[in-house]
Amino acid sequence: MLAIVIDDSKAMRLILTRIMQGLSFDVLEAADGREAIERMEQGPLPDVALVDWNMPVMDGLEFVHAVRRHEGWRSVALMMVTTEGEKAQLVRALAAGANEYVVKPFTPDAIAEKLMLLGVGD
Amino acid sequence: MPALDIPSVGDLTRITDDVWDSFLETNSLTHQPISCALPVSQITACVHLSGAYTGSVMVQCSEAAAWLIASALFAAPAESLSESEMTDAIGEVANMIGGNVKSLVPGPSTLSLPTVAHGADSRLSVPGVETVREIAVDWHGHPIIVSLLQRTMEG
């Protein structure tokens, strides 16, 4: 299975990549939503995107909107992985089309559990 | 004058502990009285909050501590990392602490991207704010200060 990790922090991308590789995912990385869109347009399409919220160029919420507007990308599961922990933000993300939500800091088990809820991976 | 309904020292402590336990090293922080002598900070990572709450969250430490943090986050020897990776790491620590603080202050507020100032003569000043909460921790002999700043009435 293929995941894309989208975060402007290289350290955070590395942490999430290691977690996802440990869960037997192949992993693509992008530093912002725009870069992620471009990578997805090039293919292959990921099964799941782990999306930070606060990023330059295109933030996570804009990315979620963009993906959900794309007819051919409905199968991509979107999981916010963000410091935005308030309920109102969670509601915004889910209303935009995100499927799951993890607040930083997180544990690898929390990521794995959310992926199971999404029906993605093991 | 501090406003009501802001995170307590206990909240700041818990948030900092959670970040360290999750990504750096479990149960490794020793909390110090803020009056302890602290070195001149050489690295300051800062995120700004604006909206219903206006202020900043700062993480200050020595350059050695910042490299140690980067080494832990990247799971790589510090000498293999670049300066931009070091500032990325300390910036992300400030981002995570700041984001969790944001959940506890009056909202809605937005969180900025991190800013990192470094260098022996560097000082990061945020005009028009005052420190309303501050904790000092020791991590492997390295003091680290985490501060919550709030816009003053005059700011």
XYZ file of C-alpha atoms in Angstrom, chain A residues 58-112:
55
model
C -1.033 25.217 0.398
C -2.133 24.251 3.883
C -3.707 20.976 4.899
C -7.296 22.143 4.797
C -6.866 23.526 1.274
C -5.268 20.225 0.280
C -8.240 18.278 1.632
C -10.643 20.495 -0.317
C -8.556 20.063 -3.482
C -8.460 16.284 -3.192
C -12.170 15.998 -2.531
C -12.933 18.136 -5.582
C -11.005 15.697 -7.772
C -13.312 13.047 -9.213
C -10.630 10.409 -9.574
C -9.207 10.777 -6.071
C -12.238 9.792 -3.983
C -10.508 6.577 -2.915
C -7.672 8.408 -1.166
C -8.148 8.295 2.599
C -7.195 11.587 4.245
C -5.879 11.665 7.794
C -4.993 14.996 9.378
C -1.884 14.788 11.559
C -1.719 18.173 13.169
C -1.275 20.335 16.237
C -4.736 21.806 15.640
C -6.534 20.017 18.438
C -9.642 22.094 19.028
C -12.997 20.486 18.333
C -13.937 23.284 15.929
C -10.887 22.537 13.809
C -11.648 18.834 13.813
C -15.173 19.611 12.621
C -13.802 21.857 9.843
C -11.435 19.160 8.656
C -14.042 16.426 8.658
C -16.558 18.710 6.943
C -13.974 19.401 4.233
C -13.604 15.679 3.612
C -10.877 14.417 5.926
C -11.567 10.897 7.129
C -9.541 10.799 10.338
C -7.654 13.097 12.676
C -4.580 12.661 14.899
C -3.231 15.404 17.153
C 0.509 15.880 17.620
C 2.283 14.611 19.612
C 1.168 11.108 18.773
C 2.383 7.579 19.207
C 2.930 5.048 16.426
C 0.066 3.040 17.915
C -2.288 5.986 17.498
C -1.434 6.201 13.800
C -1.863 2.441 13.369
